[in-house]
mmCIF file of C-alpha atoms and ligand atoms in Angstrom:
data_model
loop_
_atom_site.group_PDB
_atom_site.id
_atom_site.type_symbol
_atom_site.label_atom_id
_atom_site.label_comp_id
_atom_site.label_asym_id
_atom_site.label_seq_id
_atom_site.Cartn_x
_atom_site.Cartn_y
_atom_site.Cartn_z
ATOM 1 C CA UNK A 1 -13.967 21.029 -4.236
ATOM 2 C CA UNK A 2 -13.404 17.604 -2.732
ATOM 3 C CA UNK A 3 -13.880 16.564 0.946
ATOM 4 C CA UNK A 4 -11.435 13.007 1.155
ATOM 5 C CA UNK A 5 -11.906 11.100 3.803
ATOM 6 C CA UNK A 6 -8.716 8.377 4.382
ATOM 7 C CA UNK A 7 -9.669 5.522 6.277
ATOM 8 C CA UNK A 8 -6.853 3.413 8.072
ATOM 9 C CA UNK A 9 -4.648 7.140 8.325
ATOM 10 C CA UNK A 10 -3.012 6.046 10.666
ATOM 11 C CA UNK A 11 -1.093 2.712 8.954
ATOM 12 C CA UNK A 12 2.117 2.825 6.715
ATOM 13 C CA UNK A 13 0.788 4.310 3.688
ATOM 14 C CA UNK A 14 -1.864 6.236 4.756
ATOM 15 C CA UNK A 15 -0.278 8.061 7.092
ATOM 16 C CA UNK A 16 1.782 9.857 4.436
ATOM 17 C CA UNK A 17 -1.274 9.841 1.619
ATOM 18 C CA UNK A 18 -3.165 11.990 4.348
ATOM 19 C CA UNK A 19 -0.630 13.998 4.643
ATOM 20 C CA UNK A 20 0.509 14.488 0.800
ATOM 21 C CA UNK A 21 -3.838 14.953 -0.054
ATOM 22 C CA UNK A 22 -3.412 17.603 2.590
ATOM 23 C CA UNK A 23 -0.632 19.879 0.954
ATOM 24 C CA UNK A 24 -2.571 19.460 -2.295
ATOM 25 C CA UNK A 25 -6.441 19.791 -1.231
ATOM 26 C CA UNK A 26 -5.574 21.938 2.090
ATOM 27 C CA UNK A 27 -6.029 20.520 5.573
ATOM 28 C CA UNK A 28 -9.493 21.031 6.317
ATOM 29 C CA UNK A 29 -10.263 19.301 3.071
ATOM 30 C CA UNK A 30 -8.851 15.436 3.800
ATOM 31 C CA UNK A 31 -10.236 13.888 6.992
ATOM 32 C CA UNK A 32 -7.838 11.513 8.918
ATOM 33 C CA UNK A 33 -9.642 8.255 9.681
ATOM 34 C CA UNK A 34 -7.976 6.186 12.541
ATOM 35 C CA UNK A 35 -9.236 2.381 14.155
ATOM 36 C CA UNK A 36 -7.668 2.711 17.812
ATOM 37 C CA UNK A 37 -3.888 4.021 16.953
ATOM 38 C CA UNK A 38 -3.516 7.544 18.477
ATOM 39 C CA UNK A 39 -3.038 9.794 15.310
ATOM 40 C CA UNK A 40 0.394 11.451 15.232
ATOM 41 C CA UNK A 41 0.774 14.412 15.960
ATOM 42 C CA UNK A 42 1.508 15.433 12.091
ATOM 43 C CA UNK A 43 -1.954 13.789 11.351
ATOM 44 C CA UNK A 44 -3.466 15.634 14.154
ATOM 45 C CA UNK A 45 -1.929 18.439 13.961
ATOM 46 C CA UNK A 46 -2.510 19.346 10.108
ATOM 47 C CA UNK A 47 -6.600 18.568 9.717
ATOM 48 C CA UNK A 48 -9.293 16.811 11.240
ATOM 49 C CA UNK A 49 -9.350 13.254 12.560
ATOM 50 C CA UNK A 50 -11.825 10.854 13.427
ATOM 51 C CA UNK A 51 -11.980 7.496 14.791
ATOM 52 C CA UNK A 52 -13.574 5.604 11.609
ATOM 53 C CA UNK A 53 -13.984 1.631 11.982
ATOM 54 C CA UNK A 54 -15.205 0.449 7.958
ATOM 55 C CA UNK A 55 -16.816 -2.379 9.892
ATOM 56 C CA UNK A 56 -19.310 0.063 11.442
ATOM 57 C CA UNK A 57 -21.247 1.489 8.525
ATOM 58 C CA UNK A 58 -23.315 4.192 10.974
ATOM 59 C CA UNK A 59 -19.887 5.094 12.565
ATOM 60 C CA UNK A 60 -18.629 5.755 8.929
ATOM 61 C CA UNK A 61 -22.296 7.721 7.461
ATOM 62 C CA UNK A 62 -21.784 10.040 10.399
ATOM 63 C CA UNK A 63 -18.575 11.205 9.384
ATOM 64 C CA UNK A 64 -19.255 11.131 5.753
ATOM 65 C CA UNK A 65 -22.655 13.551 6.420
ATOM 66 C CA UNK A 66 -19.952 15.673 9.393
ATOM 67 C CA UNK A 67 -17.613 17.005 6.628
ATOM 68 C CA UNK A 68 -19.891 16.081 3.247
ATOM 69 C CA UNK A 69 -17.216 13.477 2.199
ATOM 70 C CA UNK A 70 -17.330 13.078 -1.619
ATOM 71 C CA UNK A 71 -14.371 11.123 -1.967
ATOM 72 C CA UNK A 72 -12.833 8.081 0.059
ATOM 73 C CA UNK A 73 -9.472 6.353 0.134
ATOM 74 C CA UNK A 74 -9.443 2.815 2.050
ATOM 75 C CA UNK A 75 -6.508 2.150 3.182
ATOM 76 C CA UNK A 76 -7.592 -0.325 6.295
ATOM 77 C CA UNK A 77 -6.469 -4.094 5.296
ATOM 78 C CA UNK A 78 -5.165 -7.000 7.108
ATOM 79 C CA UNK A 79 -1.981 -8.175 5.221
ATOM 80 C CA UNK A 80 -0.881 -11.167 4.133
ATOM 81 C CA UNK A 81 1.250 -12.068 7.088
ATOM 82 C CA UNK A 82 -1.614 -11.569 9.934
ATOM 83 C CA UNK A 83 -3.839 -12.906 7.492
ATOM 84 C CA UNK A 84 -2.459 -16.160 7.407
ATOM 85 C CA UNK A 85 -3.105 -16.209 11.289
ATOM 86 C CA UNK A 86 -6.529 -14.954 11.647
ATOM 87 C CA UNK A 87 -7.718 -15.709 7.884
ATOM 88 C CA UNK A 88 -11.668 -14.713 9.029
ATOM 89 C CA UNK A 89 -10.708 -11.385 10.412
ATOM 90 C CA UNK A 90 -8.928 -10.513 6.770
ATOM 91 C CA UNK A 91 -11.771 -11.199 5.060
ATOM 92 C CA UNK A 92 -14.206 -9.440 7.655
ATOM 93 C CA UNK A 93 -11.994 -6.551 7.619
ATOM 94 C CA UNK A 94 -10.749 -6.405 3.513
ATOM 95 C CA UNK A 95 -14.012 -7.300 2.121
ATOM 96 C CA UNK A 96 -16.685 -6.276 4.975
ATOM 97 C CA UNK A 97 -14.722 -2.926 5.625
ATOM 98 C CA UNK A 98 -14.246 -2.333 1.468
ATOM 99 C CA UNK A 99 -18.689 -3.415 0.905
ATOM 100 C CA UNK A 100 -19.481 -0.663 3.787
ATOM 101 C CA UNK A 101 -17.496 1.903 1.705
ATOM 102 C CA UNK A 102 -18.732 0.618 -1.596
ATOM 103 C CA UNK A 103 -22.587 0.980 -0.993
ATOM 104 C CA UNK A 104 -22.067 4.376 0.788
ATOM 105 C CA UNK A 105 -20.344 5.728 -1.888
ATOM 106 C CA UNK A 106 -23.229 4.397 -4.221
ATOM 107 C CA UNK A 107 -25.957 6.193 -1.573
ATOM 108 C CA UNK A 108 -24.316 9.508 -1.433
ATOM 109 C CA UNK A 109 -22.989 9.438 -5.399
ATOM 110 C CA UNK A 110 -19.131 10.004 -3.950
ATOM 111 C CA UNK A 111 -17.021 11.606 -6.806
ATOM 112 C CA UNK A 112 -14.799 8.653 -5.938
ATOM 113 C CA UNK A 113 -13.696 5.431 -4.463
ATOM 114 C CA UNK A 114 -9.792 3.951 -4.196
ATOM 115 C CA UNK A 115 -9.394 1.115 -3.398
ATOM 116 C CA UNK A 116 -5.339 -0.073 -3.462
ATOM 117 C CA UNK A 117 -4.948 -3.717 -4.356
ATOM 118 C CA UNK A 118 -1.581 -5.522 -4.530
ATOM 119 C CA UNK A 119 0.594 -7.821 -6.022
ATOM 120 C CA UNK A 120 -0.843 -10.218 -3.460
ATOM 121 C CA UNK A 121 -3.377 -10.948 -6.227
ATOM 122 C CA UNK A 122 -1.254 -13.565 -8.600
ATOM 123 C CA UNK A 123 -0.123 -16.560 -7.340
ATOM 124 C CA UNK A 124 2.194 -19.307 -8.053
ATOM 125 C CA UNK A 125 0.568 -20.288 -10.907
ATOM 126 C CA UNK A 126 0.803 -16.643 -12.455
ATOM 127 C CA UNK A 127 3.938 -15.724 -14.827
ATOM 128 C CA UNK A 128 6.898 -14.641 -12.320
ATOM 129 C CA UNK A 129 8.968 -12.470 -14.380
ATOM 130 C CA UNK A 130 7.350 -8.922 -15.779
ATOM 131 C CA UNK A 131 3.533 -10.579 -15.145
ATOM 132 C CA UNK A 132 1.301 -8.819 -17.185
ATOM 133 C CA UNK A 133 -1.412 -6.961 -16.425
ATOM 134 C CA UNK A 134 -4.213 -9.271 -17.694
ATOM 135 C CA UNK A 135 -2.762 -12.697 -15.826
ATOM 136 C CA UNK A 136 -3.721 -15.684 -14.269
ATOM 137 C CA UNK A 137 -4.938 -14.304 -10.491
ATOM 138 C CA UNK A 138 -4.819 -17.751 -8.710
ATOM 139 C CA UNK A 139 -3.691 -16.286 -5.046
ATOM 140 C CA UNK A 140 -3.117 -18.859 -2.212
ATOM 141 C CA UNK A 141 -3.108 -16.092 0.438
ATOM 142 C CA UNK A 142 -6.499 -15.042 2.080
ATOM 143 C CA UNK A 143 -5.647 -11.480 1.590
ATOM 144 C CA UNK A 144 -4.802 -12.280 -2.103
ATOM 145 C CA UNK A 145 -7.734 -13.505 -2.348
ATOM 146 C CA UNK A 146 -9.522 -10.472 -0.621
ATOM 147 C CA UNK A 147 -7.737 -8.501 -2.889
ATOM 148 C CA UNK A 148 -8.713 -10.279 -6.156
ATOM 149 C CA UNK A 149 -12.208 -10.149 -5.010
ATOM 150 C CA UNK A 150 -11.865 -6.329 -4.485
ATOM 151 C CA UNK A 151 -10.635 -5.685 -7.499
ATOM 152 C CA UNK A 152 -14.227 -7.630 -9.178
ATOM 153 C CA UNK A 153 -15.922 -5.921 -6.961
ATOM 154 C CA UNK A 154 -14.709 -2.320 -7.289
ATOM 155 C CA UNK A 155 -14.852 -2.826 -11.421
ATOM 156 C CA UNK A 156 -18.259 -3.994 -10.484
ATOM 157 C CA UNK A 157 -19.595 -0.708 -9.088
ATOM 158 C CA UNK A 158 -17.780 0.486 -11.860
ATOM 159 C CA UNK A 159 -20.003 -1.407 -14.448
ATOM 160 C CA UNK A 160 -23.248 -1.380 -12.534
ATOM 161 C CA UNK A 161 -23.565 1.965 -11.049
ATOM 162 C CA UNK A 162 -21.675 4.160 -13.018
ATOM 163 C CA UNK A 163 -19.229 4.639 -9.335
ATOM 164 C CA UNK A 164 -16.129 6.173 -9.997
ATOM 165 C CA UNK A 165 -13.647 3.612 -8.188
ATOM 166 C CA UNK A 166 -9.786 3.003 -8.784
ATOM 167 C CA UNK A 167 -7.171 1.098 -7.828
ATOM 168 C CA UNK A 168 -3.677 0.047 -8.410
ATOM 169 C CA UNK A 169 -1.740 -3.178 -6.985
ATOM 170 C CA UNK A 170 1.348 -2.021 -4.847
ATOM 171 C CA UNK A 171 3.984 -4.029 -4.910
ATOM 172 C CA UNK A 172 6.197 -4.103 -1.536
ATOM 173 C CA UNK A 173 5.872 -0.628 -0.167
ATOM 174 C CA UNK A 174 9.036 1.033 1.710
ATOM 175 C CA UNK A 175 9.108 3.551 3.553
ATOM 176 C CA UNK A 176 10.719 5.293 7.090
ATOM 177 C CA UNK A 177 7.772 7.317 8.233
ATOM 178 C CA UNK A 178 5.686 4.797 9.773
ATOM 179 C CA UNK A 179 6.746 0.793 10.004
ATOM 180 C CA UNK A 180 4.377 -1.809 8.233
ATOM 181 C CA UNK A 181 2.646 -4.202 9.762
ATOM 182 C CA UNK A 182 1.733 -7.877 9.136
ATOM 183 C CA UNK A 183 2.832 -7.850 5.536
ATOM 184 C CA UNK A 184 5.775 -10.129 4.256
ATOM 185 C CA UNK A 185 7.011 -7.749 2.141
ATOM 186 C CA UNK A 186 8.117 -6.276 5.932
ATOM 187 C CA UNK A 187 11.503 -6.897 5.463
ATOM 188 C CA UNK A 188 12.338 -4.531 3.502
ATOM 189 C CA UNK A 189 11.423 -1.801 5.790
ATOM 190 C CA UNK A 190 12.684 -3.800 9.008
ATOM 191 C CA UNK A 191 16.493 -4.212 7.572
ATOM 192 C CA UNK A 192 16.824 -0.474 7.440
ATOM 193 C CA UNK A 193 15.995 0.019 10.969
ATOM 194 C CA UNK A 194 18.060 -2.793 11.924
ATOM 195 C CA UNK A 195 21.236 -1.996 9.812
ATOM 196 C CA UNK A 196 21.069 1.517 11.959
ATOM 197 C CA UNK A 197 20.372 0.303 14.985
ATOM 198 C CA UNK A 198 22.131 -3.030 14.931
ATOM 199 C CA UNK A 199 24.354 -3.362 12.313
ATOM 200 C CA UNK A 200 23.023 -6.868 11.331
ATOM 201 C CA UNK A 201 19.731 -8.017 10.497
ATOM 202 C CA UNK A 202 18.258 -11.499 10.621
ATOM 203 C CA UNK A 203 15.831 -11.612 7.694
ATOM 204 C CA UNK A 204 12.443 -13.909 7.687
ATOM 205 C CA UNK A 205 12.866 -14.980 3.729
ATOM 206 C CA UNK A 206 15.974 -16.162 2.274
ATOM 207 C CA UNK A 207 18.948 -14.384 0.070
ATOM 208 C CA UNK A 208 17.343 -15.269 -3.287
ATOM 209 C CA UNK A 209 13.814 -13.369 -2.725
ATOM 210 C CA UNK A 210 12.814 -10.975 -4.914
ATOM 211 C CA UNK A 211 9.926 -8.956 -5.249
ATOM 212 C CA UNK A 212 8.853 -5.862 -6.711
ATOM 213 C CA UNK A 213 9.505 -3.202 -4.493
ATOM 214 C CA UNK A 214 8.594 0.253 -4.428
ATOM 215 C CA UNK A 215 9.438 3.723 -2.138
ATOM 216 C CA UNK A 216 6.623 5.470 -0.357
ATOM 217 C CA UNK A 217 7.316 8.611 -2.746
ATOM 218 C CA UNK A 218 6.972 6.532 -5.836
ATOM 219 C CA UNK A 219 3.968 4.638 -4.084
ATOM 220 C CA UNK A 220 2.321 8.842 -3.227
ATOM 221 C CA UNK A 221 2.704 10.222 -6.773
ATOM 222 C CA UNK A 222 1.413 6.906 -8.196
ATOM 223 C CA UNK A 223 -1.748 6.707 -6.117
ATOM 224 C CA UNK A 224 -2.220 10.984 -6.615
ATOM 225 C CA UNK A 225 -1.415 10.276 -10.220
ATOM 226 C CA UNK A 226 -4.141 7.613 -10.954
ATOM 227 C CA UNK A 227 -6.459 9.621 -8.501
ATOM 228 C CA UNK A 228 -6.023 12.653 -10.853
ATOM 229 C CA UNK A 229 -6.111 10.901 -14.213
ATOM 230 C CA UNK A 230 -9.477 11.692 -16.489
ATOM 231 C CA UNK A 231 -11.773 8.856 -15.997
ATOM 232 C CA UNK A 232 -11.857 8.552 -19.983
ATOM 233 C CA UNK A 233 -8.331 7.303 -19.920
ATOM 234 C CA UNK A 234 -8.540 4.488 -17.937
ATOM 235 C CA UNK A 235 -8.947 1.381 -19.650
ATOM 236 C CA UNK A 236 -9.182 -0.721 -16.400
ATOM 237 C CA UNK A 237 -10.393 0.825 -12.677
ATOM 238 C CA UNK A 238 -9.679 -1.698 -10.141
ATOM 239 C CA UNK A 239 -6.267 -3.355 -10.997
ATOM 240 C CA UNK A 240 -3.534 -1.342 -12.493
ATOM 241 C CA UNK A 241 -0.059 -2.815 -12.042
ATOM 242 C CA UNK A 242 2.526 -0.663 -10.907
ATOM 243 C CA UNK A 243 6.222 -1.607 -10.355
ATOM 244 C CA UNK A 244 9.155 0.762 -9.808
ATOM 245 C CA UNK A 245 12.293 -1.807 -9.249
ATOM 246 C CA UNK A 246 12.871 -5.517 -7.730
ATOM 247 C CA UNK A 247 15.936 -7.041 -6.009
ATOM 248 C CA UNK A 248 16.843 -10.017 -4.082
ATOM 249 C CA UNK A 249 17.586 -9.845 -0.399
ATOM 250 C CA UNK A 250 21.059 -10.083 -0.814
ATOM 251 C CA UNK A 251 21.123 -7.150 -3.060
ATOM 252 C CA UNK A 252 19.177 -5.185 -0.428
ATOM 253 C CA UNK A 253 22.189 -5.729 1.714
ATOM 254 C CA UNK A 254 24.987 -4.842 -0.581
ATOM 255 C CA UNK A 255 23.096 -1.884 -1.467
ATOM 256 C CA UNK A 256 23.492 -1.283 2.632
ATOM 257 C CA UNK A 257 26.929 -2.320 2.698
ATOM 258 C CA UNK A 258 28.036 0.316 0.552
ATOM 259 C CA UNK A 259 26.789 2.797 3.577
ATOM 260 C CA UNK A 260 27.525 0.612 6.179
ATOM 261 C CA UNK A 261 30.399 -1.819 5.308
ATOM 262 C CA UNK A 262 30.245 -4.027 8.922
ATOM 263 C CA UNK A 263 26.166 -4.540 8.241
ATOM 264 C CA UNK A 264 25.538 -8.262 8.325
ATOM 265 C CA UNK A 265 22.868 -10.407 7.360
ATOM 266 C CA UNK A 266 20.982 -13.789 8.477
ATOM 267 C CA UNK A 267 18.390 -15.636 7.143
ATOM 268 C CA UNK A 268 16.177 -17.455 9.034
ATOM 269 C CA UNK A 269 13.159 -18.282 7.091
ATOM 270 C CA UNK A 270 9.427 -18.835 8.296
ATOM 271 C CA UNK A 271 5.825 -19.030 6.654
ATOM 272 C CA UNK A 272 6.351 -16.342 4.642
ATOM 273 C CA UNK A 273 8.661 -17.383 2.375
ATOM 274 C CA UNK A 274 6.066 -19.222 0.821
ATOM 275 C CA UNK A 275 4.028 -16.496 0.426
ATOM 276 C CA UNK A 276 7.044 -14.167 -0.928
ATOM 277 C CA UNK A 277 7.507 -17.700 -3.280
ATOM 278 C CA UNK A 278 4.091 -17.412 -4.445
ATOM 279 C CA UNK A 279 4.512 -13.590 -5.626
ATOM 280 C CA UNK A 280 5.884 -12.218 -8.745
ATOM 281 C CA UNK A 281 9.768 -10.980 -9.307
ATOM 282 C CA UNK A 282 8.634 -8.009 -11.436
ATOM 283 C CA UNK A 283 5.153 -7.177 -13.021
ATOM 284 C CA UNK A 284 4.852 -5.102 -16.184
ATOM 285 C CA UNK A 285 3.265 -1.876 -15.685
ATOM 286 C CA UNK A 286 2.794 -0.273 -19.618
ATOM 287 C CA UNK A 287 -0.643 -0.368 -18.913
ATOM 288 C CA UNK A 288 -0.661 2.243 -16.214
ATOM 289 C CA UNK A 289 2.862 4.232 -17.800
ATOM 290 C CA UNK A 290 0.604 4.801 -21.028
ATOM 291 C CA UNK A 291 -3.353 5.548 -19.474
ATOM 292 C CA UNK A 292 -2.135 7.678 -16.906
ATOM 293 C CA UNK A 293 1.453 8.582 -17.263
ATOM 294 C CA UNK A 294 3.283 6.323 -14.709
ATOM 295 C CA UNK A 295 6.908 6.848 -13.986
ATOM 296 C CA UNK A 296 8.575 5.809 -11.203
ATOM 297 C CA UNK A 297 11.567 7.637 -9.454
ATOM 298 C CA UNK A 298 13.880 5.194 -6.861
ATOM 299 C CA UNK A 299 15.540 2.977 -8.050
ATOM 300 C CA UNK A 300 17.681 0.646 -5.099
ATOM 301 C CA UNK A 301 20.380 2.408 -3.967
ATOM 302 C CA UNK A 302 18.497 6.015 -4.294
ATOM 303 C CA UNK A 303 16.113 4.485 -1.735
ATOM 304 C CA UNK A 304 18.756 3.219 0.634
ATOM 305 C CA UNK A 305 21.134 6.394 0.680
ATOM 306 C CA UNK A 306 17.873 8.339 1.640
ATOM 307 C CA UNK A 307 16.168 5.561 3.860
ATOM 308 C CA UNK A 308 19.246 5.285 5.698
ATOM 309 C CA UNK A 309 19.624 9.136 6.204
ATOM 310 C CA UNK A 310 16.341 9.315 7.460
ATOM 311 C CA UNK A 311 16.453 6.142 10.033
ATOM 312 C CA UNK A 312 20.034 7.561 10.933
ATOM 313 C CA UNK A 313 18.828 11.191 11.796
ATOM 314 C CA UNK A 314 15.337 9.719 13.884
ATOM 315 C CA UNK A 315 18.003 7.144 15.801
ATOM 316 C CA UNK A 316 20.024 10.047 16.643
ATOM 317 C CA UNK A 317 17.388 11.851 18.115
ATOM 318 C CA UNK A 318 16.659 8.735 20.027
ATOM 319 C CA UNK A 319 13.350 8.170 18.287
ATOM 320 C CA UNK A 320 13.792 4.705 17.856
HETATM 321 N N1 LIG B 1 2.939 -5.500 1.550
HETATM 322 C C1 LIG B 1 1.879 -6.453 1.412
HETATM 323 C C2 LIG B 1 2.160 -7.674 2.200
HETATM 324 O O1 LIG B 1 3.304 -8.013 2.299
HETATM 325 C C3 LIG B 1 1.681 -6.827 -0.022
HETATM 326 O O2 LIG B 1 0.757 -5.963 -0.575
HETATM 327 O O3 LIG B 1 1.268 -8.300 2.671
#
């Protein structure tokens, strides 16, 4: 039996991860940790939540020893985006936050630790096209470089205390449950809401961007997946690369355009360009596709015939 505790349930991804754990592990099993956002009432409504901050180490012991938490999932980060603005709070949170759940799951001898990472790790000096798994991790981005350090330090525990800790590098993550936040990869979420809504979009990197991308069910079965996988079979712990499909900006839009033919687009570039500049345009993933069985899903316009259905039906209802 496991007892998985999410912290940060309340953000994009871990919002549905709770969720998904829940259908598989049963809802008194995975615990719902939320900062200050008022759990939803799917999150509250389907197993326990507790206000968990990974900067408070006593906060986060007493709700490991409530519901004898064997496993935990951090999903708490500050992204690259409100990292650039406040680059001392991503650190304190992505490496302060990440140590506190390190050394407790060393204490209590957790079953296991993941710990995502992201394509925020390479930089501009890494390979741009299919990057490889073992690459040049130069990142110019303080969560990058959170992220590279939490990969070392995760593969660490692995090394020195025998910890069972995993983790996989997103790339963009999509998804019409709940919106991002702070990331640059944002975009891609925001241009849904605003084709619906709006009908044009005014996008914060130019036409020519491309990044790996991936859609939040891809982005559940791959984190599940590795979570599953027999430790034996994993070659590396901390910093699997997974990718599913990459496209430009202006391919994001056609791919609209086909739903929406009036949609239009803008570009009006800021900071993050250069930190969308200094990121990959695909990454290869064999590593993960042959230790643990990777296989992605979506593929562009799969994603935007369903994203669009979804964002169409809550905008109907006058949810957003
Ligand atoms: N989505 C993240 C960001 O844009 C990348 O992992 O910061």
């Amino acid at each position: 039996m496991k007892n998985i505790l999410v912290v940060g349930s309340a953000g994009q991804i871990g919002s549905e991860l709770t969720l998904a754990l829940r259908d598989i592990y049963g809802g008194d099993n995975v615990v719902a940790g939320v900062r200050k956002t008022k759990p939803s009432e799917k999150l509250s409504g389907t197993g326990p939540c507790e206000v968990v901050d990974a900067l408070d180490k006593n906060n986060l012991k007493k709700v490991v020893d409530k519901y004898k938490i064997d496993v935990i999932i951090n999903m708490a980060a500050i992204l690259s985006g409100t990292g650039e603005k406040n680059p001392m709070l991503a650190w304190d949170v992505n490496m302060n936050g990440l140590i506190n759940i390190l050394e407790l799951a060393r204490e209590y001898k957790m079953k296991q630790v993941l710990v995502p990472s992201s394509i925020a790790v390479f930089g501009p000096t890494t390979p741009v096209d299919n990057t490889p798994q073992e690459t040049i991790l130069k990142p110019t981005t303080i969560y990058g470089v959170t992220k590279v350090a939490g990969e070392l330090l995760g593969d660490y525990y692995v090394k020195k205390y025998g910890l069972d800790v995993r983790g996989l590098r997103y790339p963009g993550i999509i998804s019409h449950e709940t919106e991002p936040g702070g990331g640059t990869t944002d975009y891609a979420v925001a241009i849904y809401y605003e084709a619906i809504k709006n009908k044009k979009y005014t996008c914060f990197v130019n036409e020519n961007t491309r990044l790996p991308m991936m859609y939040m069910p891809d982005c559940l079965k791959a984190t599940i997946d590795l979570m599953q996988a027999d430790f034996s079979s994993l070659k590396n712990h901390c910093d699997y690369n997974v990718g599913a499909m990459d496209f430009t900006v202006a391919e994001m839009a056609e791919s609209i355009k086909k739903h929406i033919p009036e949609f239009e687009i803008s570009y009006e570039p800021d900071f993050r360009q250069e930190i969308a500049d200094s990121w990959p345009n695909s990454v290869d993933d064999s590593p993960a596709r042959k230790d643990w069985g990777w296989q992605h899903d979506f593929d562009l316009d799969k994603m935007t015939a369903d994203m669009l259905k979804a964002i169409g039906e809550k905008h109907e209802k006058g949810l957003i």
